[in-house]
């Protein structure tokens, strides 16, 4: 069987057979190849992170065949939110793409991406990410041993709940699942609601059983994880951007032979650029998939949107010192 197809098939099967994942998948790389595990938490086939990860594996496995072999572990099958960063430092995984909202215990600076209504759309976020200040933030955790290889976007974020949310006061008293971000927690509190940090893998169950009433995410996550099935509706708030830090560790990068490292980094850049060019189309596809599957979407009038912006704007001040006013200003002007 074609080597690439065989690898993909085995990892896909292994993802189902949880416990055997690592062993079965590793067996497919040729001896002598550097085995690179890429672990992430998203699923489905149309999610931007799933597509970017699979493209990376395909490109590396073809262009660096015999030297390097990437295996992709989606859906938290290898590591979930709580363990993946530690696993990277321990060398148990070599590539990750966690949401920028999950680095609060390492740096306050990436909190900029959670500031509500700072980025009005993905184009503004991409302009900031590819300009000087955005690039600087890629390596804001080099002291820890993390290397940012690029930003991968997922989309803008929208609130869903077990009742329609048209103005912030509709959220009063509700419990919202958030990622482990102090900015997200402050934002939910500013709505008069209560934030419940939780791993991504647990969100569907928590919405279904009523442990939480609502959540915030992109169309791609809401569709591929079927959150719309267990929520009344999703409101097009576009209140934040959801993007990932496609990353590795200093130890791993330094362990590569210089020529392999150079080729690997060039593939990473090219896959990143391609992923961000196609992200808007993927988000639109997944929005339409939600509608086709019976999910309800609420649009906001300009007056309703203004209420959301006004309710959340005070959150910026709380985090300005940790993030840096110069970064916030650069992002606002992007
Ligand atoms: C979430 O936890 O809601 C997202 O960060 C998941 C992801 O990786 O898109």
Coordinates of C-alpha atoms and ligand atoms in Angstrom, one line a residue:
X1 CA 0.0 0.0 0.0
X2 CA 1.1 3.6 -0.6
X3 CA 3.1 4.6 2.4
X4 CA 1.3 7.8 3.1
X5 CA -2.2 6.3 2.8
X6 CA -1.1 3.4 5.1
X7 CA 0.2 5.8 7.8
X8 CA -3.0 7.9 7.7
X9 CA -5.2 4.8 7.9
X10 CA -3.4 3.4 10.9
X11 CA -3.5 6.6 12.8
X12 CA -7.2 7.0 12.1
X13 CA -7.9 3.5 13.4
X14 CA -5.6 4.0 16.3
X15 CA -7.5 7.2 17.2
X16 CA -10.6 5.0 17.8
X17 CA -8.7 2.4 19.7
X18 CA -7.5 4.9 22.2
X19 CA -5.0 3.0 24.4
X20 CA -3.1 1.6 21.4
X21 CA -2.8 4.9 19.6
X22 CA 0.9 5.6 20.2
X23 CA 2.2 2.2 19.7
X24 CA 0.3 1.4 16.5
X25 CA 1.0 4.7 14.9
X26 CA 4.7 4.8 15.7
X27 CA 5.2 1.4 14.1
X28 CA 4.4 2.9 10.7
X29 CA 7.4 5.2 10.5
X30 CA 10.5 3.8 8.8
X31 CA 13.5 3.1 11.1
X32 CA 15.9 5.9 10.9
X33 CA 13.2 8.6 10.4
X34 CA 12.7 11.2 13.1
X35 CA 9.2 10.5 14.4
X36 CA 7.2 13.6 15.0
X37 CA 3.9 13.4 16.9
X38 CA 1.4 16.2 16.3
X39 CA -1.3 16.2 18.9
X40 CA -4.5 18.3 18.9
X41 CA -8.0 18.4 20.3
X42 CA -10.2 19.1 17.3
X43 CA -12.0 16.7 15.1
X44 CA -14.1 16.2 11.9
X45 CA -12.8 16.6 8.4
X46 CA -13.7 20.3 7.7
X47 CA -12.0 21.9 10.7
X48 CA -9.1 24.3 9.7
X49 CA -6.8 22.7 12.4
X50 CA -7.6 19.2 11.2
X51 CA -6.9 20.2 7.6
X52 CA -3.7 22.1 8.4
X53 CA -2.3 19.2 10.5
X54 CA -3.0 16.6 7.9
X55 CA -1.5 18.9 5.2
X56 CA 1.6 19.2 7.3
X57 CA 1.9 15.5 7.8
X58 CA 1.4 14.8 4.1
X59 CA 4.0 17.4 3.0
X60 CA 6.7 16.3 5.5
X61 CA 6.1 12.6 4.8
X62 CA 6.5 13.2 1.1
X63 CA 9.2 15.9 1.0
X64 CA 11.3 14.6 3.9
X65 CA 10.6 10.9 3.3
X66 CA 13.3 8.8 4.9
X67 CA 14.3 11.6 7.2
X68 CA 11.2 12.7 9.1
X69 CA 7.8 11.2 9.7
X70 CA 4.8 13.1 11.1
X71 CA 1.9 11.3 12.8
X72 CA -1.3 13.3 13.6
X73 CA -3.3 12.5 16.7
X74 CA -6.6 14.5 16.6
X75 CA -9.5 14.7 19.1
X76 CA -7.4 14.7 22.3
X77 CA -6.6 11.0 21.6
X78 CA -2.9 11.4 22.6
X79 CA -3.0 14.5 24.9
X80 CA -5.9 16.7 25.9
X81 CA -5.8 20.4 27.0
X82 CA -4.5 19.8 30.4
X83 CA -1.4 17.7 29.6
X84 CA -0.2 18.7 26.2
X85 CA 2.1 21.6 27.0
X86 CA 3.8 19.6 29.8
X87 CA 4.1 16.6 27.3
X88 CA 5.9 18.9 24.8
X89 CA 8.5 19.9 27.4
X90 CA 9.0 16.3 28.4
X91 CA 9.5 15.3 24.7
X92 CA 6.4 13.0 24.6
X93 CA 5.0 15.0 21.7
X94 CA 6.8 17.3 19.3
X95 CA 4.2 19.5 17.7
X96 CA 1.0 21.1 19.1
X97 CA -1.5 23.8 18.0
X98 CA -3.3 24.8 21.2
X99 CA -5.6 27.8 21.3
X100 CA -3.9 31.1 22.3
X101 CA -6.3 31.2 25.2
X102 CA -4.5 28.2 26.9
X103 CA -1.1 29.8 27.8
X104 CA -2.1 31.9 30.8
X105 CA 0.1 30.0 33.2
X106 CA 3.2 30.7 31.0
X107 CA 2.6 34.3 29.8
X108 CA 0.0 37.0 30.2
X109 CA 0.9 38.5 26.8
X110 CA -1.1 36.1 24.6
X111 CA -4.1 37.3 26.5
X112 CA -4.3 40.0 23.8
X113 CA -6.0 37.5 21.5
X114 CA -8.8 37.1 24.0
X115 CA -9.6 40.8 24.4
X116 CA -13.2 41.1 23.4
X117 CA -13.9 43.1 20.2
X118 CA -10.2 44.0 19.7
X119 CA -10.1 42.2 16.4
X120 CA -13.2 43.0 14.3
X121 CA -12.5 40.2 11.8
X122 CA -9.9 37.6 10.8
X123 CA -8.2 39.9 8.3
X124 CA -7.4 42.4 11.1
X125 CA -6.0 39.5 13.2
X126 CA -3.9 38.2 10.3
X127 CA -2.5 41.7 9.7
X128 CA -1.4 42.0 13.4
X129 CA 0.0 38.4 13.5
X130 CA 2.1 39.0 10.4
X131 CA 3.4 42.4 11.5
X132 CA 6.3 43.0 13.9
X133 CA 4.5 42.9 17.2
X134 CA 2.4 39.9 16.3
X135 CA 5.6 38.0 15.3
X136 CA 7.3 39.0 18.5
X137 CA 4.5 37.3 20.5
X138 CA 5.1 34.0 18.7
X139 CA 8.2 33.6 20.8
X140 CA 6.9 35.1 24.1
X141 CA 7.6 31.8 25.9
X142 CA 11.1 31.1 24.7
X143 CA 12.3 31.2 28.3
X144 CA 10.1 28.1 28.9
X145 CA 11.4 26.3 25.9
X146 CA 8.4 26.8 23.6
X147 CA 9.0 27.8 20.0
X148 CA 6.1 29.4 18.0
X149 CA 6.3 28.2 14.4
X150 CA 3.3 30.2 13.3
X151 CA -0.3 31.2 14.0
X152 CA -3.1 29.0 12.6
X153 CA -6.5 30.7 12.7
X154 CA -9.8 28.9 13.4
X155 CA -12.2 31.8 13.1
X156 CA -14.2 34.4 15.0
X157 CA -16.0 33.3 18.2
X158 CA -19.7 33.3 18.8
X159 CA -21.8 32.6 22.0
X160 CA -24.2 29.8 22.1
X161 CA -26.5 28.9 25.1
X162 CA -29.7 27.0 26.0
X163 CA -31.7 30.2 25.3
X164 CA -31.3 33.0 22.6
X165 CA -28.6 35.6 23.6
X166 CA -29.4 38.9 21.9
X167 CA -28.1 41.3 24.4
X168 CA -25.5 40.7 27.2
X169 CA -28.3 40.8 29.9
X170 CA -29.7 37.6 28.3
X171 CA -26.6 35.8 29.7
X172 CA -27.1 37.0 33.3
X173 CA -27.0 34.1 35.8
X174 CA -26.0 31.5 33.1
X175 CA -22.9 29.3 33.4
X176 CA -20.5 29.4 30.4
X177 CA -17.7 27.0 29.6
X178 CA -14.5 28.9 28.9
X179 CA -10.9 28.0 28.1
X180 CA -8.3 28.5 30.8
X181 CA -8.0 32.2 30.1
X182 CA -8.3 34.9 32.8
X183 CA -9.4 37.3 30.1
X184 CA -12.2 35.0 29.1
X185 CA -13.2 34.6 32.7
X186 CA -13.4 38.3 33.2
X187 CA -15.4 38.7 30.0
X188 CA -18.0 36.2 31.2
X189 CA -18.2 37.9 34.6
X190 CA -18.7 41.3 32.8
X191 CA -21.9 39.7 31.3
X192 CA -23.2 38.9 34.8
X193 CA -22.6 35.2 34.0
X194 CA -20.3 32.7 35.6
X195 CA -17.3 31.2 33.8
X196 CA -16.4 27.5 34.1
X197 CA -13.0 26.6 32.7
X198 CA -13.1 23.2 31.2
X199 CA -11.1 21.0 28.7
X200 CA -12.5 21.1 25.1
X201 CA -13.1 17.3 25.2
X202 CA -15.6 17.7 28.0
X203 CA -17.7 20.5 26.5
X204 CA -20.4 18.5 24.6
X205 CA -21.2 16.4 27.6
X206 CA -21.3 19.4 29.9
X207 CA -23.7 21.2 27.6
X208 CA -25.8 18.1 27.2
X209 CA -26.2 17.4 30.9
X210 CA -26.6 21.1 31.9
X211 CA -23.3 21.3 33.8
X212 CA -23.0 24.5 31.8
X213 CA -25.6 26.5 29.9
X214 CA -23.5 27.9 27.1
X215 CA -20.1 28.2 25.5
X216 CA -18.2 30.4 23.0
X217 CA -16.5 29.0 19.8
X218 CA -16.0 29.2 16.1
X219 CA -18.4 27.7 13.5
X220 CA -15.9 25.0 12.8
X221 CA -15.8 23.8 16.4
X222 CA -19.6 24.3 16.9
X223 CA -20.2 22.1 13.9
X224 CA -17.5 19.4 14.1
X225 CA -18.2 18.9 17.9
X226 CA -22.0 19.1 17.4
X227 CA -22.4 21.8 20.1
X228 CA -25.4 23.2 18.1
X229 CA -27.3 19.9 18.8
X230 CA -27.3 20.6 22.6
X231 CA -27.8 24.4 22.5
X232 CA -30.9 26.5 21.7
X233 CA -29.0 28.7 19.2
X234 CA -25.7 30.5 18.5
X235 CA -25.5 34.3 18.2
X236 CA -23.2 36.0 15.7
X237 CA -21.3 38.1 18.2
X238 CA -17.8 37.7 16.6
X239 CA -16.5 38.9 20.0
X240 CA -13.0 37.3 19.8
X241 CA -10.7 35.6 17.4
X242 CA -9.8 31.9 18.0
X243 CA -6.3 31.2 16.8
X244 CA -3.7 28.6 17.6
X245 CA 0.0 28.7 18.3
X246 CA 1.4 26.1 16.0
X247 CA 4.4 25.2 18.1
X248 CA 7.3 22.9 19.1
X249 CA 10.0 22.9 21.7
X250 CA 13.5 24.3 21.6
X251 CA 14.9 20.9 22.5
X252 CA 13.2 19.2 19.5
X253 CA 14.2 21.9 17.0
X254 CA 17.8 21.8 18.2
X255 CA 17.9 18.0 18.0
X256 CA 17.3 18.1 14.2
X257 CA 20.1 18.0 11.6
X258 CA 20.5 21.6 10.2
X259 CA 19.4 20.7 6.7
X260 CA 16.4 18.7 7.9
X261 CA 15.5 21.6 10.3
X262 CA 15.7 24.1 7.4
X263 CA 13.4 22.0 5.1
X264 CA 11.0 21.3 8.0
X265 CA 10.7 25.0 8.9
X266 CA 10.1 25.9 5.2
X267 CA 7.2 23.3 5.1
X268 CA 5.8 24.7 8.3
X269 CA 5.7 28.3 6.9
X270 CA 4.1 27.2 3.6
X271 CA 1.4 25.1 5.4
X272 CA 0.7 28.0 7.8
X273 CA 0.2 30.4 4.9
X274 CA -2.1 28.0 3.0
X275 CA -4.1 27.3 6.2
X276 CA -4.8 31.0 6.9
X277 CA -5.6 31.7 3.3
X278 CA -8.4 29.1 3.3
X279 CA -9.7 29.6 6.8
X280 CA -12.6 32.0 5.9
X281 CA -14.0 29.5 3.4
X282 CA -13.8 26.7 5.9
X283 CA -15.6 28.7 8.5
X284 CA -18.4 29.6 6.0
X285 CA -18.7 25.9 5.0
X286 CA -19.1 24.9 8.7
X287 CA -21.6 27.7 9.3
X288 CA -23.7 26.4 6.4
X289 CA -23.3 22.9 7.7
X290 CA -24.8 24.0 11.0
X291 CA -27.8 25.6 9.3
X292 CA -28.3 22.5 7.0
X293 CA -28.2 20.3 10.1
X294 CA -31.0 22.3 11.8
X295 CA -28.8 24.6 14.1
X296 CA -30.2 28.1 14.7
X297 CA -28.2 31.2 14.3
X298 CA -29.2 34.6 15.7
X299 CA -28.0 37.8 14.0
X300 CA -27.5 41.0 15.9
X301 CA -28.8 44.5 15.0
X302 CA -26.2 47.3 15.3
X303 CA -27.9 48.4 18.5
X304 CA -27.6 45.0 20.1
X305 CA -24.0 44.6 19.0
X306 CA -23.2 48.0 20.6
X307 CA -24.6 46.6 23.9
X308 CA -22.2 43.7 23.7
X309 CA -19.2 45.9 22.9
X310 CA -20.1 48.3 25.7
X311 CA -20.5 45.5 28.3
X312 CA -17.1 44.0 27.5
X313 CA -14.8 46.9 26.8
X314 CA -14.0 47.5 30.5
X315 CA -12.2 44.1 30.5
X316 CA -9.3 45.5 28.4
X317 CA -8.1 47.8 31.2
X318 CA -7.7 44.9 33.7
X319 CA -5.2 43.1 31.4
X320 CA -3.5 46.1 29.8
X321 CA -0.4 45.9 32.1
X322 CA 0.2 42.2 31.6
X323 CA -0.3 42.3 27.8
X324 CA 1.4 45.7 27.2
X325 CA -0.4 48.8 26.0
X326 CA 1.9 49.0 22.9
X327 CA 0.7 45.6 21.7
X328 CA -3.0 46.5 22.2
X329 CA -2.4 49.8 20.3
X330 CA -0.7 48.0 17.5
X331 CA -3.5 45.4 17.3
X332 CA -6.2 48.1 17.3
X333 CA -4.5 49.9 14.4
X334 CA -3.9 46.8 12.4
Ligands
LIG1 C1 -11.6 25.3 22.8 O1 -11.0 24.8 23.8 O2 -12.7 25.7 22.8 C2 -10.8 25.4 21.5 O3 -9.6 26.0 21.8 C3 -10.5 24.1 20.9 C4 -9.7 24.2 19.7 O4 -8.5 23.8 19.7 O5 -10.2 24.7 18.7

